[in-house]
XYZ file of N, CA and C in Angstrom:
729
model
N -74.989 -66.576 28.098
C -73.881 -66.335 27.176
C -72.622 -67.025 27.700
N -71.731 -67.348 26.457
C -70.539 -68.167 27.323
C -69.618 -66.897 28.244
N -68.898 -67.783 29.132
C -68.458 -67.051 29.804
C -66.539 -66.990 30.143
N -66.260 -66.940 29.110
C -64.628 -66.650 28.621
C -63.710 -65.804 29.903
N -64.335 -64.998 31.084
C -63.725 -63.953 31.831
C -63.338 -65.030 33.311
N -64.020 -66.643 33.137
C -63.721 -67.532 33.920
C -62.620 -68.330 33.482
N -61.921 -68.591 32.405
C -61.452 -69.199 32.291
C -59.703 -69.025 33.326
N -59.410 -67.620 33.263
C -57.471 -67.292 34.009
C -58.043 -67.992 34.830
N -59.569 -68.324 35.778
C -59.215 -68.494 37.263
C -59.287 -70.329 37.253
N -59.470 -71.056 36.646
C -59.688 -72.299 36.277
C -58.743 -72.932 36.360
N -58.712 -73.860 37.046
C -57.038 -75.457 36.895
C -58.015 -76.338 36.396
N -58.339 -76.747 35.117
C -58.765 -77.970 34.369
C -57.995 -79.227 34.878
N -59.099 -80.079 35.633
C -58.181 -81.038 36.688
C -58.818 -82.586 36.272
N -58.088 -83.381 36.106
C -58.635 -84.681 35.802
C -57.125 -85.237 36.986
N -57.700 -86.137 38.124
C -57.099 -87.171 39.248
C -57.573 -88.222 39.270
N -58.464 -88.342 38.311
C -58.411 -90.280 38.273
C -57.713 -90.872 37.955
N -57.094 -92.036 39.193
C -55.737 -92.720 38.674
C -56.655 -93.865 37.211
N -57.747 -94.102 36.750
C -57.544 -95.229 35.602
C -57.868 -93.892 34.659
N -57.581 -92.792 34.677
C -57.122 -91.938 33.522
C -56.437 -92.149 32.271
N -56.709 -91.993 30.950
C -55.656 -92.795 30.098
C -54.764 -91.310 29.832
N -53.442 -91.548 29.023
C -52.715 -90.922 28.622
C -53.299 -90.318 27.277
N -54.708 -90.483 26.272
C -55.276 -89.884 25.523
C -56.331 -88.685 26.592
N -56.714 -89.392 27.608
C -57.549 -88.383 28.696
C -57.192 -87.149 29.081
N -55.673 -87.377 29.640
C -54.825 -86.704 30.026
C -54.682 -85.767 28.806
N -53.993 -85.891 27.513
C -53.865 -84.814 25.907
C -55.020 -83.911 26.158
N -56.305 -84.728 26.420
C -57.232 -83.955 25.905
C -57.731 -82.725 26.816
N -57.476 -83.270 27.754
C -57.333 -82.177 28.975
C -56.465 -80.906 28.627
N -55.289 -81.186 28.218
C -54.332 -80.312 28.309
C -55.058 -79.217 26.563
N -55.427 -79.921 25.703
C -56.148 -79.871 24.342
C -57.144 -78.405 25.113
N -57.998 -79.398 25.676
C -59.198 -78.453 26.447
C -58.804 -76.530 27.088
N -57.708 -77.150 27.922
C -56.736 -76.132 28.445
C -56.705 -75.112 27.437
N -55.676 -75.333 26.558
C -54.972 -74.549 25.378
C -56.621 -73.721 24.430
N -57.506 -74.443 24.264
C -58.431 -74.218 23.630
C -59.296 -73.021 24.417
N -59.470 -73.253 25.394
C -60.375 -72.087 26.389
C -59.419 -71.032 26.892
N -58.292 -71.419 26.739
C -57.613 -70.337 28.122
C -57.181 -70.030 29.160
N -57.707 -71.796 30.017
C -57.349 -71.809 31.322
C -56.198 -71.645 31.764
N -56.518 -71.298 33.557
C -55.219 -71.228 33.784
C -54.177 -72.204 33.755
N -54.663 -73.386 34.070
C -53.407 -74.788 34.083
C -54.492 -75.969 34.430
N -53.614 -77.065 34.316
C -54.047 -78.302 34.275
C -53.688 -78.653 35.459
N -54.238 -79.710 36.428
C -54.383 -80.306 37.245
C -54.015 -81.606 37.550
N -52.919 -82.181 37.538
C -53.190 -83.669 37.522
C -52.440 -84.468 38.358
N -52.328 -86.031 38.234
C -51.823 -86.476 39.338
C -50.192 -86.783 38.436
N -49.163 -86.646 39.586
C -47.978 -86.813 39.568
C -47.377 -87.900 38.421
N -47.654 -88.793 37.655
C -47.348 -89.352 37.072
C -47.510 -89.051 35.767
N -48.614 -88.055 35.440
C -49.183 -87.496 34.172
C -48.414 -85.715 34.109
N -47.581 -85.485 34.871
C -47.070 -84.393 34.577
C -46.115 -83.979 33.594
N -45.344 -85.144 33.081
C -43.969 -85.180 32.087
C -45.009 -85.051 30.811
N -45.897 -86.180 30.624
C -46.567 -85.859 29.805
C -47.629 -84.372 29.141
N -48.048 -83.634 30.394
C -48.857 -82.451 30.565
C -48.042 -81.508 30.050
N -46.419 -81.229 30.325
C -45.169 -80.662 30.414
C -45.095 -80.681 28.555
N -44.984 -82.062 28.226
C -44.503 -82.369 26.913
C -45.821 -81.278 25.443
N -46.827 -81.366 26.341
C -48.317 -80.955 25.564
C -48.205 -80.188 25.376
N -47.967 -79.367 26.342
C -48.517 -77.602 26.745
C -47.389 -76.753 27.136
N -46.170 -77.573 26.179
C -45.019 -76.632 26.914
C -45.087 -75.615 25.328
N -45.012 -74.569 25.960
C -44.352 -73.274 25.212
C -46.425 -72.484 24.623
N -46.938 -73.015 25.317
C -48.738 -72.400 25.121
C -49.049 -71.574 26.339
N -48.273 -71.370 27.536
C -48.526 -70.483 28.487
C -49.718 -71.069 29.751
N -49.868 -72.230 29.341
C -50.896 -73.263 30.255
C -50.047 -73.650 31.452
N -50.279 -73.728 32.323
C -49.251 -74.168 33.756
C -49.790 -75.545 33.830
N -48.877 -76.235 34.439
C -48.805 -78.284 35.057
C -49.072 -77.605 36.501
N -50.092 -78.343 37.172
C -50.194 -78.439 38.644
C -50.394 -79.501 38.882
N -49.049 -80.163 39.923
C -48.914 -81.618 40.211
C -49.719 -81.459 41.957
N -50.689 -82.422 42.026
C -51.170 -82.857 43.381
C -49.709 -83.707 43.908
N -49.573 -83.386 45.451
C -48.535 -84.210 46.090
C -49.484 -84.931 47.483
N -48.844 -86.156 47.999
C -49.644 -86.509 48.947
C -51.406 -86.676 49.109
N -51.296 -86.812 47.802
C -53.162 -86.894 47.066
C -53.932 -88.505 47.032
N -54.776 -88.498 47.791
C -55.761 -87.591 48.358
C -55.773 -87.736 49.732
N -55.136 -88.233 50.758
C -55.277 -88.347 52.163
C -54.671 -87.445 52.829
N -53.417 -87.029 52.082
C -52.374 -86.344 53.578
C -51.833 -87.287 53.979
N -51.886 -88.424 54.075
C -51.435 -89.296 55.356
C -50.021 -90.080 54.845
N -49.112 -89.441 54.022
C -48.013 -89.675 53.338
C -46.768 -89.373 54.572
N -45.754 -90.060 54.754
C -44.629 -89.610 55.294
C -44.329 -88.347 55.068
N -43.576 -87.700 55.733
C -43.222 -85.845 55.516
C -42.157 -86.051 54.163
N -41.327 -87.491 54.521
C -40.030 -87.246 53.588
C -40.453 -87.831 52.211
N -41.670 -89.020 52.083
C -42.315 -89.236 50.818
C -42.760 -88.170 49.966
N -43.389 -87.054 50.701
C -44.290 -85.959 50.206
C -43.377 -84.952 49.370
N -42.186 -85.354 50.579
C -40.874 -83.625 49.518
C -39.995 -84.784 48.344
N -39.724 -85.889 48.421
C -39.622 -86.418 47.322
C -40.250 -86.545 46.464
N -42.066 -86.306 46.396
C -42.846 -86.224 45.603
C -42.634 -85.206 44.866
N -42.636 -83.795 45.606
C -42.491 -82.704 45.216
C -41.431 -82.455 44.421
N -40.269 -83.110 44.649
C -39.024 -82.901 43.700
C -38.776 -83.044 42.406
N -39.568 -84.400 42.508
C -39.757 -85.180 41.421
C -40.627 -84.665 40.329
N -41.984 -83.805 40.885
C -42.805 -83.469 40.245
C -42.270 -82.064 39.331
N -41.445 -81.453 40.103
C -40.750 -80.333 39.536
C -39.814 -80.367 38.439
N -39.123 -81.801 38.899
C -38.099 -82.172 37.853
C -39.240 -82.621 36.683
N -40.048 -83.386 36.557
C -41.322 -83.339 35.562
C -41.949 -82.476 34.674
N -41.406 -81.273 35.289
C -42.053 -80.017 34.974
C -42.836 -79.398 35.432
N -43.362 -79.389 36.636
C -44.648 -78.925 37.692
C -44.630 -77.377 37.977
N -45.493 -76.492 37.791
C -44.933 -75.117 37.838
C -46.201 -75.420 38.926
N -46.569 -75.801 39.894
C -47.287 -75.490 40.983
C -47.676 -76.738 41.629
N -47.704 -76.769 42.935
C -48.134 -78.080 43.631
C -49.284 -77.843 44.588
N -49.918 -79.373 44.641
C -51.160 -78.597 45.328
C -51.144 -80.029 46.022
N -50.388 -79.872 47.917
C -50.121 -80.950 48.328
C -51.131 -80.885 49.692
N -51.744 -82.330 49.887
C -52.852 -82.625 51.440
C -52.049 -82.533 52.315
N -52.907 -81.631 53.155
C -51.937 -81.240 54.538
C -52.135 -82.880 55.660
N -50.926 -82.464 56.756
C -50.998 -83.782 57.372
C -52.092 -83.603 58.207
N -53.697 -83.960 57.508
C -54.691 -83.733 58.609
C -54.975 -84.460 60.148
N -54.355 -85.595 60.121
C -54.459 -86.454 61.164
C -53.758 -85.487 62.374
N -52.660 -85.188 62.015
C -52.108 -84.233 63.089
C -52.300 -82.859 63.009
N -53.014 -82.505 61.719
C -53.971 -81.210 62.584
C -54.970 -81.306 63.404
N -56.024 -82.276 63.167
C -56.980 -82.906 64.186
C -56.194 -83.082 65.402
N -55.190 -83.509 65.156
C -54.706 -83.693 66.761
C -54.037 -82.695 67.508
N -54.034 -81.761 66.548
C -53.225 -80.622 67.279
C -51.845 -80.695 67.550
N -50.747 -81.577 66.735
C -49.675 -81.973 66.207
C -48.813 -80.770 65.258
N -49.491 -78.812 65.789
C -49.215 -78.493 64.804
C -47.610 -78.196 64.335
N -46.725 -78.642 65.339
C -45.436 -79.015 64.311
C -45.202 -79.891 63.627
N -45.618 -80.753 63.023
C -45.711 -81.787 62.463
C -46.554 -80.946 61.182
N -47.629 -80.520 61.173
C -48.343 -80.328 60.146
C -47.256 -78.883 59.266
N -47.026 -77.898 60.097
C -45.888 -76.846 59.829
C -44.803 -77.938 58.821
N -43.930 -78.517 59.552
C -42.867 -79.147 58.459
C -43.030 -80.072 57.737
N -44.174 -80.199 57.880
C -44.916 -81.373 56.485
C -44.430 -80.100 55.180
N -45.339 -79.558 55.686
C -45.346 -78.147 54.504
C -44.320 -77.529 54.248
N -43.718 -77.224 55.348
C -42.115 -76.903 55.106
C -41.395 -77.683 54.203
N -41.213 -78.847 53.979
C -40.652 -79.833 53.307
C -41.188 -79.924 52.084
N -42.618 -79.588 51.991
C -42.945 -79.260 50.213
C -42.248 -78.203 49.493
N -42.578 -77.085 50.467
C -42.317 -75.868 49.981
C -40.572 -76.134 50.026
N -40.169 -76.324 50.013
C -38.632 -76.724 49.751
C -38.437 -77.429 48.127
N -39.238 -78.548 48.628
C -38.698 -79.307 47.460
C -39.606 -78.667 45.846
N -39.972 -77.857 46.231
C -40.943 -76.980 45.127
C -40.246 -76.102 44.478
N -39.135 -75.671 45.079
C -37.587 -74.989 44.715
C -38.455 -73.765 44.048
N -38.677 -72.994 44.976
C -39.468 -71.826 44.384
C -41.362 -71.500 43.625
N -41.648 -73.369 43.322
C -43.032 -73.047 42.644
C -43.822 -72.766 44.002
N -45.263 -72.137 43.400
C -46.090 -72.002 44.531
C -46.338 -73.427 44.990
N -46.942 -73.238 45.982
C -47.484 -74.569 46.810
C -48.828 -74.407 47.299
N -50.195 -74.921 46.989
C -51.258 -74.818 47.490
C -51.501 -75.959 48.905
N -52.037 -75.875 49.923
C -51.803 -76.332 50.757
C -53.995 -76.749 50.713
N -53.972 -78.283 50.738
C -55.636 -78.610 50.815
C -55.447 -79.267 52.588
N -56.986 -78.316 52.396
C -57.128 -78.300 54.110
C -58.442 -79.394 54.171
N -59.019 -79.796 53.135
C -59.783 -80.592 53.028
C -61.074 -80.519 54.106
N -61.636 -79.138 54.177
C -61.898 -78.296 54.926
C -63.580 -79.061 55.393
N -63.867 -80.134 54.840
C -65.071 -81.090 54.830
C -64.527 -81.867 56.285
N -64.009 -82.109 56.313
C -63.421 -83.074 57.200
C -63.097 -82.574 58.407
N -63.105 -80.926 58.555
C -62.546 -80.051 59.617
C -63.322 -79.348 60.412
N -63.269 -79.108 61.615
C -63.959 -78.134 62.694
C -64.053 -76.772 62.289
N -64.435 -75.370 62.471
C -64.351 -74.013 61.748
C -63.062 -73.857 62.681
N -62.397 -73.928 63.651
C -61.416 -73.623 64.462
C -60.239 -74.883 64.122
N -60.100 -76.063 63.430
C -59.623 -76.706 62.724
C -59.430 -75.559 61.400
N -60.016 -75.164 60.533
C -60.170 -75.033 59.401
C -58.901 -73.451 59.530
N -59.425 -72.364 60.260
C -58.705 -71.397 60.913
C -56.844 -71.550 61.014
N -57.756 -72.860 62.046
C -55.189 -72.725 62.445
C -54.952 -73.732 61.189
N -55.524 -74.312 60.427
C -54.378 -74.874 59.311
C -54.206 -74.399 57.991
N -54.995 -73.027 57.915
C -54.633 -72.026 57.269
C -53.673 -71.118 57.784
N -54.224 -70.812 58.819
C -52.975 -70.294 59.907
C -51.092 -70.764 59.520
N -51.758 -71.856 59.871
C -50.537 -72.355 59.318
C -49.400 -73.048 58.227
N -50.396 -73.079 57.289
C -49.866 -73.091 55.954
C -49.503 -71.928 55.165
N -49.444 -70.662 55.628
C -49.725 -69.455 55.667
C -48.515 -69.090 56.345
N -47.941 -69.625 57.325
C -46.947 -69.015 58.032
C -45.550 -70.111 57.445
N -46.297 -71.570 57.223
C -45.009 -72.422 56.359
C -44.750 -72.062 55.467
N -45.168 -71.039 54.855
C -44.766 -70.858 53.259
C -45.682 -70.915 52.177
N -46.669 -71.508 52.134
C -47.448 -71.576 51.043
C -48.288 -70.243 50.412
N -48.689 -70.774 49.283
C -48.699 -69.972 48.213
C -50.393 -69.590 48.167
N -50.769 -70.636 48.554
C -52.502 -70.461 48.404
C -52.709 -71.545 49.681
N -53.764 -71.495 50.364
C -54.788 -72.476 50.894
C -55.558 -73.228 49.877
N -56.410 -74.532 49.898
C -57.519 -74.976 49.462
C -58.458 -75.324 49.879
N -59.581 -75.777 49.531
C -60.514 -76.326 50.096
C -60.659 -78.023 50.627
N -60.552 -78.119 48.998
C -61.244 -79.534 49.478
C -60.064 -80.551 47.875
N -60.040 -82.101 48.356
C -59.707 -82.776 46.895
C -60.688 -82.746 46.002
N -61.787 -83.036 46.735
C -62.834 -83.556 45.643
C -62.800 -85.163 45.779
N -62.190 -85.420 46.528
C -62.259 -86.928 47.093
C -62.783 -87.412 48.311
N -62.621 -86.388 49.256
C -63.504 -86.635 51.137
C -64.431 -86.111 50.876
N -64.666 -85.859 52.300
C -66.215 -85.242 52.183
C -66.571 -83.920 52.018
N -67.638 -83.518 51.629
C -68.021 -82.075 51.452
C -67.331 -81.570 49.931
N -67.291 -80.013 50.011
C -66.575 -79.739 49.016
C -66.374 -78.273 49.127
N -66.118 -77.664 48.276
C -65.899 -76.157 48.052
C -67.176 -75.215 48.731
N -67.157 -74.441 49.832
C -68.312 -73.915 49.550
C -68.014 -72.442 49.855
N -69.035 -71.261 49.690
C -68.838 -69.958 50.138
C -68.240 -69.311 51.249
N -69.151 -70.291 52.415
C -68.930 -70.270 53.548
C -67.049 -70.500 54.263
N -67.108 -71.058 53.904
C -65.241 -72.487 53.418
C -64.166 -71.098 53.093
N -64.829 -70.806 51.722
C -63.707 -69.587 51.281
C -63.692 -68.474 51.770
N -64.945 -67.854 52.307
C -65.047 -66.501 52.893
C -64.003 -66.523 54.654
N -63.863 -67.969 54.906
C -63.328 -67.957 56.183
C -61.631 -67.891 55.686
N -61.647 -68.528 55.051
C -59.624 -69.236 54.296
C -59.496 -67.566 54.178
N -60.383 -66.806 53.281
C -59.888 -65.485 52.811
C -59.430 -64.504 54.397
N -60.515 -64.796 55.201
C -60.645 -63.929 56.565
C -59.312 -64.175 57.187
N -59.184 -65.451 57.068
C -57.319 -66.134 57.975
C -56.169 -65.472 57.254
N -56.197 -65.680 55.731
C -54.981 -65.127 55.265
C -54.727 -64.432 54.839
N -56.347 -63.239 54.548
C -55.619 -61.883 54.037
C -55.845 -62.140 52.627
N -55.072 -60.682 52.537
C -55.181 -60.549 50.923
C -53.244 -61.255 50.409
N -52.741 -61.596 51.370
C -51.103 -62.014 50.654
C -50.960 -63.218 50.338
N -51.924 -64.544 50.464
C -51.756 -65.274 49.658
C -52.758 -65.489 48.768
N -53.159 -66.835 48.267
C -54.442 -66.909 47.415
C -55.440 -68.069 48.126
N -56.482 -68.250 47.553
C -56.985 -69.075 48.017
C -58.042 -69.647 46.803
N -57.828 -71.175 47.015
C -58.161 -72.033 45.664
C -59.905 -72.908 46.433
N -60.710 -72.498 45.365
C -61.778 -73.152 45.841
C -61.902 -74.179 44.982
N -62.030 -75.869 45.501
C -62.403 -76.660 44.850
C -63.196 -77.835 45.614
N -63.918 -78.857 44.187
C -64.450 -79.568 45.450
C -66.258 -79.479 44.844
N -66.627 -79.738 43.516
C -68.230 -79.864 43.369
C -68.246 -78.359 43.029
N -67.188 -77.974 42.037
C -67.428 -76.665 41.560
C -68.293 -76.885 40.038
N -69.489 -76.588 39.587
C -70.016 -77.631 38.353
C -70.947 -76.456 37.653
N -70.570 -75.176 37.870
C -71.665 -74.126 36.819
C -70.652 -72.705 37.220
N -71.311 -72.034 36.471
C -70.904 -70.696 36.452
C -71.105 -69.848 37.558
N -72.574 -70.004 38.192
C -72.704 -69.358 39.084
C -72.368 -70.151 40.526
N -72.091 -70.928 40.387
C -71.033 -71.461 41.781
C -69.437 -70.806 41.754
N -68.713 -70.968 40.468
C -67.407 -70.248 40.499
C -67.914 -68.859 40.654
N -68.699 -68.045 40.282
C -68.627 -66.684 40.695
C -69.254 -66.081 41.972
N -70.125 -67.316 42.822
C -70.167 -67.195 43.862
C -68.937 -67.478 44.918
N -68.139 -68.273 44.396
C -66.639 -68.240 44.919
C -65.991 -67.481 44.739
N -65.555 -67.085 43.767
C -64.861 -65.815 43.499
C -65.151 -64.730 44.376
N -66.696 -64.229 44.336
C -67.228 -63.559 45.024
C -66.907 -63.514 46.650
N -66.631 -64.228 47.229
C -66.017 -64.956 48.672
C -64.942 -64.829 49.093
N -63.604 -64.821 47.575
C -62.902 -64.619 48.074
C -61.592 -65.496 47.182
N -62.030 -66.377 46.699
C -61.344 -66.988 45.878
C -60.686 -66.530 44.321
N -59.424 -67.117 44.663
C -58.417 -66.466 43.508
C -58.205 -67.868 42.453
N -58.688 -68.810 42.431
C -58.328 -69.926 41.489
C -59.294 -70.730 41.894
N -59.860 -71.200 40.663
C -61.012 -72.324 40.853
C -60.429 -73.490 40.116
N -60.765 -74.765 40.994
C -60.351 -76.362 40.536
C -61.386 -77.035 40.473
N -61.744 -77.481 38.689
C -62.547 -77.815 38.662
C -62.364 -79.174 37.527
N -63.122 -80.269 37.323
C -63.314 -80.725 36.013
C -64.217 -80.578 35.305
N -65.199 -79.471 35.782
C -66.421 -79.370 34.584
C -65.397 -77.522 33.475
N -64.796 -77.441 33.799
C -63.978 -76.039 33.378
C -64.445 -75.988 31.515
N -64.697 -76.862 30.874
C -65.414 -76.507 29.522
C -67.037 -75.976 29.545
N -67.576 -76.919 30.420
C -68.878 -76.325 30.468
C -69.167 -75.374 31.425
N -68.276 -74.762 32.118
C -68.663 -73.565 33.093
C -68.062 -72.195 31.871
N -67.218 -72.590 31.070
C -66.859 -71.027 29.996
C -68.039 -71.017 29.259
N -68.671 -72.191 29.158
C -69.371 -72.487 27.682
C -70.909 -72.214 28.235
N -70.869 -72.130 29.869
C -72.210 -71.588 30.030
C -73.225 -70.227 29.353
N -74.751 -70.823 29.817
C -75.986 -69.883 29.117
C -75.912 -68.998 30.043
N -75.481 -68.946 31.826
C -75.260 -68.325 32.676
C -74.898 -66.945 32.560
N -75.511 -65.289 32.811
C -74.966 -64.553 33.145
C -74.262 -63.881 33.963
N -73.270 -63.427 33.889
C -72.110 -62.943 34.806
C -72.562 -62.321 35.800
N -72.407 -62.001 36.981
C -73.227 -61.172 38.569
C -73.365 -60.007 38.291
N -74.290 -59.662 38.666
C -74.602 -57.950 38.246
C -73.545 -56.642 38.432
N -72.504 -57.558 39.767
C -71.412 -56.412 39.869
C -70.344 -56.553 38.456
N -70.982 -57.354 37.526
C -69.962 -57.550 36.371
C -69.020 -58.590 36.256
N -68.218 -59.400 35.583
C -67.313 -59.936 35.069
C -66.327 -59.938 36.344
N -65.710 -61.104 36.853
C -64.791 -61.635 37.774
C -63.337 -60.957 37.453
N -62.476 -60.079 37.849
C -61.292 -59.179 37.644
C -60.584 -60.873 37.677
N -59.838 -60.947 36.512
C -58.555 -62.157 36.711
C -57.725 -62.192 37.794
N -57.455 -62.567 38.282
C -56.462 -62.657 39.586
C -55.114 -62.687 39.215
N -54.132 -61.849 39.936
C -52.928 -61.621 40.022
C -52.125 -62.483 40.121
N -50.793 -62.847 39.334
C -49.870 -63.744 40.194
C -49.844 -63.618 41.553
N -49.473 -64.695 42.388
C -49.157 -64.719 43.471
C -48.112 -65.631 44.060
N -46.967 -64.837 44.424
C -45.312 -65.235 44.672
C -45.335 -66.519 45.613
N -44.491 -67.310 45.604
C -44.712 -67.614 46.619
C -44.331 -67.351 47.816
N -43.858 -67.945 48.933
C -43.781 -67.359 50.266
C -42.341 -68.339 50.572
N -41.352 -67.677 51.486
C -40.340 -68.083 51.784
C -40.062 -69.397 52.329
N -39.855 -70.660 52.619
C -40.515 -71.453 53.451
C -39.336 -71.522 54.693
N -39.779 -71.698 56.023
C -38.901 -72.614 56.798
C -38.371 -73.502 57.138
N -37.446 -73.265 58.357
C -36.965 -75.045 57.997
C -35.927 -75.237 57.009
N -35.430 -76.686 57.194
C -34.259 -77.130 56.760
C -35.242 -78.399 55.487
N -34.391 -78.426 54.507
C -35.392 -79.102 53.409
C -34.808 -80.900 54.068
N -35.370 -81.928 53.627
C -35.060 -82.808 53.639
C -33.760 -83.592 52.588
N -33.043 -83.941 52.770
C -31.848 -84.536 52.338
C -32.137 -85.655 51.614
């Protein structure tokens, strides 16, 4: 039976940069039509996403520093500014993984600090791109996106390696508790993968199959129908914003 009780937790996400600006409508089309929670897209398609779906209750989530991380700290909060001034009611920016691998973790702290600034209050999802990471990697940069301010952890882009998995979210959930959220994405492609996430621990699923996971033959888990997930505020950030 379709499954309509997935849709609040859904960001309908299209990041292909040869995306057209009819791709992009239809996305936002898709959105408005099912219920989801918001659209997903890359920074340049947000004015437009803004223009679609303004006054339908659909949220713009602009990716910042997508897909590497490996952006300057002060490129990333100009991204963020910009994306807000666009209309972005949430950002979902790559942490600086090179210097979490290296254990650089002030550097990775005011990377994030500097989003969460220029986000002027929206949440900030922080991708740990958790394919690419050690389980004690994966730990402190939740750890610490968590203590910079952010709003949710993530998993994965959907661009490196690996992707969303149970295992992934049941740990992000274990690090941060129940006070922020945590976004599973990353080869999310049926019903019973988002409700095995959910199930784990996850409060928002990023996906681009989000029509055919409502529209699934799939029945819901025997403990019943996925409870919608709560707003979640964001978190104060530290630090001095960039100038």
């Amino acid at each position: 039976m379709p499954r309509p009780d997935l849709a609040p937790f859904i960001e309908h996400t299209l990041l292909a940069g040869a995306a057209t600006a009819a791709d992009v409508e239809r996305l936002c089309d898709e959105a408005v039509e099912h219920g989801f929670f918001g659209v997903c897209v890359t920074p340049a398609r947000v004015a437009l996403c803004r223009r679609r779906l303004d006054g339908t209750g659909v949220r713009v989530v602009s990716v910042v520093g997508f897909p590497l991380g490996a952006n300057l700290t002060t490129i990333k909060a100009v991204e963020a500014v910009r994306a807000v001034g666009d209309g972005a009611d949430e950002l979902d920016v790559v942490a600086a993984l090179g210097a979490l691998r290296d254990g650089a973790y002030d550097l990775v702290v005011e990377d994030i600090c500097q989003v969460v600034r220029g986000a002027q209050g929206r949440p900030v999802k922080v991708i740990l791109e958790t394919g690419a990471l050690t389980e004690e990697q994966k730990r402190v940069g939740a750890a610490l996106a968590k203590g910079a301010g952010a709003a949710f952890v993530k998993t994965s882009t959907g661009f490196g390696p690996g992707g969303a998995t149970v295992e992934d979210v049941r740990l992000l959930r274990s690090v941060v508790g129940a006070t922020i959220g945590v976004k599973a994405s990353g080869g999310v492609r049926d019903a019973a993968a988002a409700d095995a996430l959910i199930e784990a621990g996850a409060t928002r699923i990023g996906t681009s199959r989000g029509v055919a996971i409502v529209q699934t033959d799939a029945a819901p888990p025997a403990s019943g129908p996925p409870v919608a997930p709560a707003a979640v505020a964001p978190h104060e950030p530290k630090g001095e914003p960039t100038r």
